[in-house]
CSV table of C-alpha atoms and ligand atoms in Angstrom, one decimal:
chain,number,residue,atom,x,y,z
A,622,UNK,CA,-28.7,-3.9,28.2
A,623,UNK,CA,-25.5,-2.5,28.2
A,624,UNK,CA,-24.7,0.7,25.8
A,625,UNK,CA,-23.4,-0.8,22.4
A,626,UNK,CA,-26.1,-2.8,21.9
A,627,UNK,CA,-28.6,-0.9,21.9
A,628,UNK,CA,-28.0,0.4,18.8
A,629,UNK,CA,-27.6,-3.3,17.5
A,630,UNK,CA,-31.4,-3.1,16.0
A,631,UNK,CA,-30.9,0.5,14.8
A,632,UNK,CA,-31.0,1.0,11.1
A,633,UNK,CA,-28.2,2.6,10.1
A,634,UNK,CA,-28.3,5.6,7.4
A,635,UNK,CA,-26.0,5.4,4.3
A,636,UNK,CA,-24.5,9.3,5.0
A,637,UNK,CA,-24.9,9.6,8.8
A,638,UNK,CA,-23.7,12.4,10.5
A,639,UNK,CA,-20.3,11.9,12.8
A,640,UNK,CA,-19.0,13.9,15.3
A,641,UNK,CA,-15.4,13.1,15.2
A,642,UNK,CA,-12.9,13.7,18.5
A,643,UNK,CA,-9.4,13.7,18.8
A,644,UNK,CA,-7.2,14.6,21.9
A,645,UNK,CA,-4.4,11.9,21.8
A,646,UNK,CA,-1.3,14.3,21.7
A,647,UNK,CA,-1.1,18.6,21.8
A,648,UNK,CA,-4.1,18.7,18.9
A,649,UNK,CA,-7.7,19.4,20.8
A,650,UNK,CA,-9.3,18.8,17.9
A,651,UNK,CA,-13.3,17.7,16.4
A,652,UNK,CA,-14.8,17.6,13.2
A,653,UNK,CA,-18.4,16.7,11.8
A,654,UNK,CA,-19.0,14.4,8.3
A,655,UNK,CA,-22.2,13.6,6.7
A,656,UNK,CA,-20.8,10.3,5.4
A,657,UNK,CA,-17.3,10.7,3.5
A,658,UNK,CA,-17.9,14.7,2.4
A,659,UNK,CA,-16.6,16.9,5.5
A,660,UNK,CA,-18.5,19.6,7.1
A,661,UNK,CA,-16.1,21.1,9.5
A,662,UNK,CA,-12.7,20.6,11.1
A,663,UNK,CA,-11.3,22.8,14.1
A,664,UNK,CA,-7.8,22.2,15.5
A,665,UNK,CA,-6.6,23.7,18.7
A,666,UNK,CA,-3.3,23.4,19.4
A,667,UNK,CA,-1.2,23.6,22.4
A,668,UNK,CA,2.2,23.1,20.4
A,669,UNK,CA,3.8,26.7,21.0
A,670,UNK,CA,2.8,26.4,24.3
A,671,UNK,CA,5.0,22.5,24.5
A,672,UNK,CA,7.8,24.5,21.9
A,673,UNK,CA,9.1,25.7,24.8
A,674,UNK,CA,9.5,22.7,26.3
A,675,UNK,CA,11.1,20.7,23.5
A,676,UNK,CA,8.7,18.4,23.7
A,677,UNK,CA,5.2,17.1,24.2
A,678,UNK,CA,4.6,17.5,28.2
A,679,UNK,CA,1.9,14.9,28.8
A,680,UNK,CA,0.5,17.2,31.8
A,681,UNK,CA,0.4,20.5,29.7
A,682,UNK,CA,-1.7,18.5,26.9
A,683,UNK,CA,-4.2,17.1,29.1
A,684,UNK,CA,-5.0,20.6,30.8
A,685,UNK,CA,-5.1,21.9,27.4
A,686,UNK,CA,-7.3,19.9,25.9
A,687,UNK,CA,-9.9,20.0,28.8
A,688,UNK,CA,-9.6,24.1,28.4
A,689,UNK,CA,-10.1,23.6,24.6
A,690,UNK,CA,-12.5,20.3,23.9
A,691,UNK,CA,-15.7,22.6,24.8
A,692,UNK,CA,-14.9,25.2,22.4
A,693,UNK,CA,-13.6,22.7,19.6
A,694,UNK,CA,-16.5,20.9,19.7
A,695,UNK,CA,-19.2,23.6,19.6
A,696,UNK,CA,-17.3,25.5,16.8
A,697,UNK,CA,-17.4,22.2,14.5
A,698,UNK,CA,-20.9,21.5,15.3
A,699,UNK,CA,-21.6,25.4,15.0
A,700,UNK,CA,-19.1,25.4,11.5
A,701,UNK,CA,-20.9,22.5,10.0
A,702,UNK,CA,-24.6,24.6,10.1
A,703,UNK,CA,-26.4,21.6,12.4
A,704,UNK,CA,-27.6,21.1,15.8
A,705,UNK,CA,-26.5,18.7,18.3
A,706,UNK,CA,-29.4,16.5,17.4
A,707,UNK,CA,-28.6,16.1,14.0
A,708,UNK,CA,-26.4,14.0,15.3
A,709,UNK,CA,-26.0,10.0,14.4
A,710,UNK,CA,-22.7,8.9,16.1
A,711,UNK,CA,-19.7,10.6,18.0
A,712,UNK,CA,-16.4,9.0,17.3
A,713,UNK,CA,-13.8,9.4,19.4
A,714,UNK,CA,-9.9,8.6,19.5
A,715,UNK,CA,-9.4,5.7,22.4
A,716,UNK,CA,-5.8,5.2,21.6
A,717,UNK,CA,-2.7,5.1,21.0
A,718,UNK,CA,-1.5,8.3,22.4
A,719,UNK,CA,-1.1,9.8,26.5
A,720,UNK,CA,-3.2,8.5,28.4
A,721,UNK,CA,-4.3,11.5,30.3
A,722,UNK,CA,-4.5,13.4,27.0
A,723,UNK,CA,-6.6,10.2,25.6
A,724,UNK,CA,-9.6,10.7,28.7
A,725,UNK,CA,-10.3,13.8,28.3
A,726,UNK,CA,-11.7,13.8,24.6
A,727,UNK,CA,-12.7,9.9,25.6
A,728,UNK,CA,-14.9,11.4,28.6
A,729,UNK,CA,-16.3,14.4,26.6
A,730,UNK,CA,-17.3,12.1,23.8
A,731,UNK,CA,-19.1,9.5,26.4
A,732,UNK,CA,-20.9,12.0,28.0
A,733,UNK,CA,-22.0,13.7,24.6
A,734,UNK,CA,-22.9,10.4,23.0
A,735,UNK,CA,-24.8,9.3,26.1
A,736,UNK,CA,-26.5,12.9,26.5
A,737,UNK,CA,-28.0,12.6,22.7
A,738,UNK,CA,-28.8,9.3,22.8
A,739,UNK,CA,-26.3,8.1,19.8
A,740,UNK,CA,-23.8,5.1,19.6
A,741,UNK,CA,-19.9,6.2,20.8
A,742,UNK,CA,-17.4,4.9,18.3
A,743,UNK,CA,-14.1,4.1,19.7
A,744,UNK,CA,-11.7,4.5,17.0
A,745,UNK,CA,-8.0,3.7,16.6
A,746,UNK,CA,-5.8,6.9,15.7
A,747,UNK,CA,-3.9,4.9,13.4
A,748,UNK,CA,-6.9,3.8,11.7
A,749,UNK,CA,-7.9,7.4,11.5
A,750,UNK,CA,-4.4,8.4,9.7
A,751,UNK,CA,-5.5,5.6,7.0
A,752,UNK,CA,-9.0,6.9,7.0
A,753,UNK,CA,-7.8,10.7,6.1
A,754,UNK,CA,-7.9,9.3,2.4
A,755,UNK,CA,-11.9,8.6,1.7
A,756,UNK,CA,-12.2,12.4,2.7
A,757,UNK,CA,-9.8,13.1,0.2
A,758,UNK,CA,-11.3,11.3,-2.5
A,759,UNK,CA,-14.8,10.1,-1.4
A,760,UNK,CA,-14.8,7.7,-4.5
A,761,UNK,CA,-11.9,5.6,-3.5
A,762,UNK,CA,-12.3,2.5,-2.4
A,763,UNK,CA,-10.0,-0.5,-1.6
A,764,UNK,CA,-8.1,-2.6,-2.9
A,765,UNK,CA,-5.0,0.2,-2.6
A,766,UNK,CA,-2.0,0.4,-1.0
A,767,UNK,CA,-1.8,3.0,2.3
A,768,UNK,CA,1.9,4.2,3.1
A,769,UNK,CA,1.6,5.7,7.0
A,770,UNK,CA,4.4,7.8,8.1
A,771,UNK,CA,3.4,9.2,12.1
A,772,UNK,CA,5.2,10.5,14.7
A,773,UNK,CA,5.0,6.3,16.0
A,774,UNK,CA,4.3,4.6,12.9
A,775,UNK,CA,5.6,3.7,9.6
A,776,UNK,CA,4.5,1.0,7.5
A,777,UNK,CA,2.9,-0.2,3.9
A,778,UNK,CA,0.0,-1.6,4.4
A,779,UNK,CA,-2.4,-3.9,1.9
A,780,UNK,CA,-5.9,-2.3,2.4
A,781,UNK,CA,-7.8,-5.0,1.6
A,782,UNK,CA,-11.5,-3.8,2.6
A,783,UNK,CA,-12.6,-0.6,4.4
A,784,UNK,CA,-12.2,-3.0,7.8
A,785,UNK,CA,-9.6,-5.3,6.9
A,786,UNK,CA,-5.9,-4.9,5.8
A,787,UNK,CA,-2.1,-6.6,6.4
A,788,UNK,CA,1.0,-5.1,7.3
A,789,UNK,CA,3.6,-5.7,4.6
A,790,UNK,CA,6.3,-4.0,6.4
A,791,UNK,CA,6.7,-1.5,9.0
A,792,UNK,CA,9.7,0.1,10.0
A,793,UNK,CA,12.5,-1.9,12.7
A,794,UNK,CA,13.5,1.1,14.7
A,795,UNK,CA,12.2,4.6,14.6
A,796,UNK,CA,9.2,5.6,12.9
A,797,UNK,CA,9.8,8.0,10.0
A,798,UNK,CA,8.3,11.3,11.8
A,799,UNK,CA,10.9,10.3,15.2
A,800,UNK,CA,13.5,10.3,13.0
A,801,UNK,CA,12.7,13.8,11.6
A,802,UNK,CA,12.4,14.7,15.1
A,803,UNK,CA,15.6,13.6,16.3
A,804,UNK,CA,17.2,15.4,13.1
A,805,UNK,CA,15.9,18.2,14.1
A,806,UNK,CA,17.4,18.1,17.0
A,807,UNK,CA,20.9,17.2,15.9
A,808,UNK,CA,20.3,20.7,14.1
A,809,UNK,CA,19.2,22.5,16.9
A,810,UNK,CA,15.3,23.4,15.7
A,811,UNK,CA,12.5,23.4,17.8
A,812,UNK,CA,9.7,20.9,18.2
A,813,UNK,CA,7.8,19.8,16.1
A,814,UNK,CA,10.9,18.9,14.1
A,815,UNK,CA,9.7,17.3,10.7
A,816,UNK,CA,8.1,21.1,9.6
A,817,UNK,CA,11.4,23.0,10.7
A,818,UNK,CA,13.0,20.6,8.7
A,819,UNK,CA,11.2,21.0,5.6
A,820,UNK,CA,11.4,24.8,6.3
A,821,UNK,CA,15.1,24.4,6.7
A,822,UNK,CA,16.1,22.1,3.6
A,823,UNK,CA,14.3,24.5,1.1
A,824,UNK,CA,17.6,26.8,1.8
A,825,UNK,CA,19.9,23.9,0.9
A,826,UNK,CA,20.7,21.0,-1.6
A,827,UNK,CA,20.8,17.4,-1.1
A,828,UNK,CA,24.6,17.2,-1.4
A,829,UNK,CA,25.5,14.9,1.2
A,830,UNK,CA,25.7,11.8,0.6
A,831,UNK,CA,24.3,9.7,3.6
A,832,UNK,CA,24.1,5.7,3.6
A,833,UNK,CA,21.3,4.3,1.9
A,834,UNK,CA,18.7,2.8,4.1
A,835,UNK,CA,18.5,-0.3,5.0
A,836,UNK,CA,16.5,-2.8,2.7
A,837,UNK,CA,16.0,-5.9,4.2
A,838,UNK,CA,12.9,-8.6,3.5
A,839,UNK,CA,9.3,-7.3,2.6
A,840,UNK,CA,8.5,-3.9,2.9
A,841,UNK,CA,10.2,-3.6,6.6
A,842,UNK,CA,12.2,-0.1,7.1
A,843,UNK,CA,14.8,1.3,9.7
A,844,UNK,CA,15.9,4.6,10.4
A,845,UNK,CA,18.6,4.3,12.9
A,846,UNK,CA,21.4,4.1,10.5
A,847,UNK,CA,20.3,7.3,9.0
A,848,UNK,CA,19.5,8.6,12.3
A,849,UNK,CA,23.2,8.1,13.3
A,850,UNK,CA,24.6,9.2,10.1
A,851,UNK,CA,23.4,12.7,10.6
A,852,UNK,CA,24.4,12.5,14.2
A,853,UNK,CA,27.9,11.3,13.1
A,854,UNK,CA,28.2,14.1,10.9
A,855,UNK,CA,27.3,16.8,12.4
A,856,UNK,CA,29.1,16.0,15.8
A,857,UNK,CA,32.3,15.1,13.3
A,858,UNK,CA,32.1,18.5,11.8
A,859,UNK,CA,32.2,20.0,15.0
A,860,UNK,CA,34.8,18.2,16.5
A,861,UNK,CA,36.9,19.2,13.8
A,862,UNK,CA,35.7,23.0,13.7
A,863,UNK,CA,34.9,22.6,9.9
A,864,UNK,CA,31.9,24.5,9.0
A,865,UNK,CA,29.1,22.5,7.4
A,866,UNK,CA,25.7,23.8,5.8
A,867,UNK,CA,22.9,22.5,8.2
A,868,UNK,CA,20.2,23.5,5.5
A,869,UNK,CA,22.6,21.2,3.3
A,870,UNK,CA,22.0,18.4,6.2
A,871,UNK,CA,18.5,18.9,6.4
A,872,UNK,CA,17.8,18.5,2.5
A,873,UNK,CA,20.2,15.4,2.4
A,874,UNK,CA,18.3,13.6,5.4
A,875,UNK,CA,15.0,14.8,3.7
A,876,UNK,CA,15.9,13.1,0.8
A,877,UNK,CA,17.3,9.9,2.3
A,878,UNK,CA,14.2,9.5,4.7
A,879,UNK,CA,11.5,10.1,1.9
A,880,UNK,CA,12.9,8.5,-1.2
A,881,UNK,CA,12.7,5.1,0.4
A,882,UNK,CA,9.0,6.1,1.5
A,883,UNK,CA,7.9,6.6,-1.8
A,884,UNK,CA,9.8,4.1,-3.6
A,885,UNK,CA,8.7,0.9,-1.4
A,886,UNK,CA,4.9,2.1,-1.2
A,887,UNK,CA,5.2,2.2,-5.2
A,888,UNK,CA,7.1,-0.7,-5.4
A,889,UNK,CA,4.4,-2.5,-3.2
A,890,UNK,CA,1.0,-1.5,-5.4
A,891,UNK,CA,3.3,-2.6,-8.2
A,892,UNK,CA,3.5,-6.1,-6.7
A,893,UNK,CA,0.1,-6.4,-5.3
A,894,UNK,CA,-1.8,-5.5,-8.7
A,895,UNK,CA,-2.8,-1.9,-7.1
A,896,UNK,CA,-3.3,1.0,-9.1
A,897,UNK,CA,-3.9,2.9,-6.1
A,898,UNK,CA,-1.5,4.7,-3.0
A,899,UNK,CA,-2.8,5.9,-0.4
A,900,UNK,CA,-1.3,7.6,2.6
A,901,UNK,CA,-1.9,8.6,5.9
A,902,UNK,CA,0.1,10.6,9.2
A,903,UNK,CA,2.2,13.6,10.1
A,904,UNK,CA,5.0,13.1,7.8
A,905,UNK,CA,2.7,12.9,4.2
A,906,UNK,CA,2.1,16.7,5.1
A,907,UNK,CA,6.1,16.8,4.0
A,908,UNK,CA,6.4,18.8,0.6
A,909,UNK,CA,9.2,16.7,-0.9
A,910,UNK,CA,7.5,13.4,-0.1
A,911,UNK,CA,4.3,13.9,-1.5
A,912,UNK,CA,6.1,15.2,-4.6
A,913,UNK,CA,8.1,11.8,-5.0
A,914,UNK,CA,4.7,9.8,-4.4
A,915,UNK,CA,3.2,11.6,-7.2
A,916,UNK,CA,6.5,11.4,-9.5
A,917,UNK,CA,6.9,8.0,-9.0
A,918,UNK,CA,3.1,6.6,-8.5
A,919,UNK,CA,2.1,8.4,-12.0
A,920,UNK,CA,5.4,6.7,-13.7
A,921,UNK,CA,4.5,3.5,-12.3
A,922,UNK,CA,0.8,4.3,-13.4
A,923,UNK,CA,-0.9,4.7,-10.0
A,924,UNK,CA,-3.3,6.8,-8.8
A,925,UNK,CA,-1.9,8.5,-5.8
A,926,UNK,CA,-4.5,9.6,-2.7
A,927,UNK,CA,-3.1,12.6,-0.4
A,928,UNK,CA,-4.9,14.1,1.8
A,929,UNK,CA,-4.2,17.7,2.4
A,930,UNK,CA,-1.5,18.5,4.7
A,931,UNK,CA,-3.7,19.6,7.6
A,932,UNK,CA,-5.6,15.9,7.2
A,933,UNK,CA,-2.0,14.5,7.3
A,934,UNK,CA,-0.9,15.9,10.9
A,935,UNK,CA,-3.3,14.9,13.7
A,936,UNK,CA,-7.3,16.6,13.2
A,937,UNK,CA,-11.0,15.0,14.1
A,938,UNK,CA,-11.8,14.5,10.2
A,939,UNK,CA,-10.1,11.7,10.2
A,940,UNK,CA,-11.2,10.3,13.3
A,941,UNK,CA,-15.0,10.8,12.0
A,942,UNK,CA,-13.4,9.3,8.4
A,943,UNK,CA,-12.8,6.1,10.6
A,944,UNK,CA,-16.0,6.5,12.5
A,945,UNK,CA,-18.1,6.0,9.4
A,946,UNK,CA,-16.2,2.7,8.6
A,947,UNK,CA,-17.2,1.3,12.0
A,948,UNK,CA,-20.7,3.1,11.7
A,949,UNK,CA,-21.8,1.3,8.6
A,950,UNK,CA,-20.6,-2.2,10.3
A,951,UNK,CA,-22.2,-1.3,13.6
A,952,UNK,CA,-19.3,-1.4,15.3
A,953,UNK,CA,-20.3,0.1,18.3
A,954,UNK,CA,-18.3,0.9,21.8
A,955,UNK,CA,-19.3,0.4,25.5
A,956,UNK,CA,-19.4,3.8,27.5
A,957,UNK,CA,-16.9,1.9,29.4
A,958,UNK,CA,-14.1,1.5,26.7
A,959,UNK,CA,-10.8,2.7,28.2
A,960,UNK,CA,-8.3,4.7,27.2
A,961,UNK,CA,-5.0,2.5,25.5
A,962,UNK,CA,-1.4,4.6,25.5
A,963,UNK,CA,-0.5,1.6,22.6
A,964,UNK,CA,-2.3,-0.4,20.0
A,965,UNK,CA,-0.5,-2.8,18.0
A,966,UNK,CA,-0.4,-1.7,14.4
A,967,UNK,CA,-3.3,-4.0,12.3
A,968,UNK,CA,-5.1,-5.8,15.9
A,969,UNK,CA,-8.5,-5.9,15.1
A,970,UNK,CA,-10.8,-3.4,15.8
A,971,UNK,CA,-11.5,-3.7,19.5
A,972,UNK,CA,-14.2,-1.8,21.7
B,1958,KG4,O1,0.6,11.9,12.6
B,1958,KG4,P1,1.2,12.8,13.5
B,1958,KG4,O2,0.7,14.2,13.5
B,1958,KG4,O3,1.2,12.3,15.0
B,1958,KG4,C1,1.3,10.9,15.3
B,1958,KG4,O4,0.3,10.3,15.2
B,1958,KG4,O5,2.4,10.5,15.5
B,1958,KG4,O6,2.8,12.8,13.2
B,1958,KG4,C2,3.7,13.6,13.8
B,1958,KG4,C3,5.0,13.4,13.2
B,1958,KG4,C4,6.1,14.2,13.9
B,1958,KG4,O7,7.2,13.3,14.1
B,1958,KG4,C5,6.4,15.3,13.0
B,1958,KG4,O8,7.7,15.8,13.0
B,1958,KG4,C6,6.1,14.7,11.6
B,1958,KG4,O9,4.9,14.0,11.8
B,1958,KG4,N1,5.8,15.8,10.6
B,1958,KG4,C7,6.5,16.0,9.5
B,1958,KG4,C8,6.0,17.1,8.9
B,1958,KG4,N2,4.9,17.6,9.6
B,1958,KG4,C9,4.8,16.7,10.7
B,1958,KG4,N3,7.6,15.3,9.1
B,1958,KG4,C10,8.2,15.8,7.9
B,1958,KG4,N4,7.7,16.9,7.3
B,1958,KG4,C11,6.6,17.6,7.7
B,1958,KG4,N5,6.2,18.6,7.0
B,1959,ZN,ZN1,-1.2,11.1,14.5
């Protein structure tokens, strides 16, 4: 009988408790939830370490997560006030992200799954972004509408049931958090960029006016126009050797990258009969966005689901978050599931 289903016949508990895992990028990170109410979260981070590199080095992350996943995991099951065998699942991110970051929380979760004796769930990171929001409000509960914002994802999505949803639009180009990055750069502020920007707009005004972004059928978005508008400008300035106010930049672009965030996700609920926005990924921890959301979801009279901004950038909680959703439908995963460097946004959960 092969792993998964032996666990088909198992009752399942209403509040089990998940051992959540995430290694897909420069987070080492695990958490443990007795069904939607958290018990502990530890995030190690190997981000100074990549700041000096610009960038995410895939080698770097993978070394650093096998130093850290030991320690992260013990400290949440320690943190949470339970044993190992208290135990009812391990989830564990299977994809997207680097691959060789991917195994080594994949492996460790296998192994630790198979050693207790408890189904592995192999969950999505995407899924997990979308997930972040039953841990911020345990009583939600679809139908709502999720705006996700990652580092490789944005899109408005119809979340239909806990397990089933549709893309109403997602962006053409660059995801929203890639184009805070590549702003960032423009600027000359060090990885990760969508923070520095935040940090750096709070010292200017949105003054400049760049073009507004493009609007085309649905919900879709792109951010290349924008991208190139800030790239234009600053270069131009330069050229030119006309000073310009980069915390003035930083503000504008803020402001043109988030508005239309917050306007379509509103503008969606609004048309699908929701009275409830949720949202998920890196670039809901942004100050200014989650501001608009609120502004505009309460004047539209919808409830608006944020999780905080540590629940917003990659963590385990919301990789256990996801885990219960596949828990309660026994959607259980091989010890052989692999690990996958790209998922298509809304496939069907796999494993
Ligand atoms: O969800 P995430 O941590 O990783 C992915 O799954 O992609 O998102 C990372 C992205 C990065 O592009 C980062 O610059 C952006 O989220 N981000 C932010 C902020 N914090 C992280 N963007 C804008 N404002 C922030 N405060
Ligand atoms: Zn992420």
């Amino acid at each position: 009988m092969r792993y998964a289903e032996s666990f088909a016949n198992m009752p399942r508990k209403k509040n089990p408790v998940i051992l959540g895992i995430e290694s897909s990028c420069d987070e080492t990170a695990a958490a443990v939830v007795r069904g939607r109410e958290l018990c502990s979260s530890i995030i190690l981070s190997s981000a100074a370490e990549q700041a000096k590199y610009g960038g995410v080095v895939p080698e770097i992350a993978s070394r650093a997560h096998t130093d850290a996943i030991d320690e992260a995991v013990c400290e949440a099951i320690a943190q949470a006030g339970i044993g190992a065998g208290e135990l009812d699942a391990v989830a564990v991110t299977y994809g997207a992200g680097l691959a060789g970051a991917l195994l080594v929380g994949l492996s460790f979760a296998k192994s630790f799954a198979y050693s207790l004796g408890i189904p592995l769930i192999a969950v999505d990171h995407i899924r997990g972004h979308m997930a972040a929001a039953y841990l911020a409000d345990p009583s939600l509960e679809p139908p709502f509408i999720t705006l996700l914002a990652s580092g490789g994802h944005t899109a408005i999505i119809h979340t239909q049931t806990e397990t089933t949803f549709s893309v109403l639009g997602s962006t053409r180009d660059d995801a929203a958090g890639e184009a805070f990055d590549k702003a960032a750069r423009v600027l000359g502020l060090p990885y990760p960029g969508g923070p520095n920007i935040e940090k750096l707009a709070k010292q200017g005004a949105p003054t400049i006016r760049f073009p507004q972004m493009f609007r085309g059928n649905g919900y879709d978005f792109s951010y290349s126009g924008l991208k190139t508008a800030v790239i234009n400008y600053c270069h131009n300035a330069e050229q030119r050797g006309e000073p310009y106010s980069r915390a003035d930049v930083a503000a504008s672009f803020q402001c043109a990258a988030c508005d239309v965030l917050a306007e379509r996700a509103v503008e969606a609920a609004c048309a699908a009969g929701c009275r409830t926005i949720a949202a998920g990924g890196g670039v809901i921890a942004n100050g200014y966005l989650r501001e608009r959301l609120q502004t505009l979801g309460a004047a539209a009279g919808c409830k608006v689901v944020l999780p905080e901004r540590k629940f917003c950038t990659d963590n385990a909680a919301m990789i256990a978050a996801e885990g219960l959703v596949q828990y309660r439908v026994g959607n259980f995963s091989e010890l052989s599931v692999n690990a996958c460097a790209h998922i298509p946004l809304g496939r069907k959960g796999k494993q």
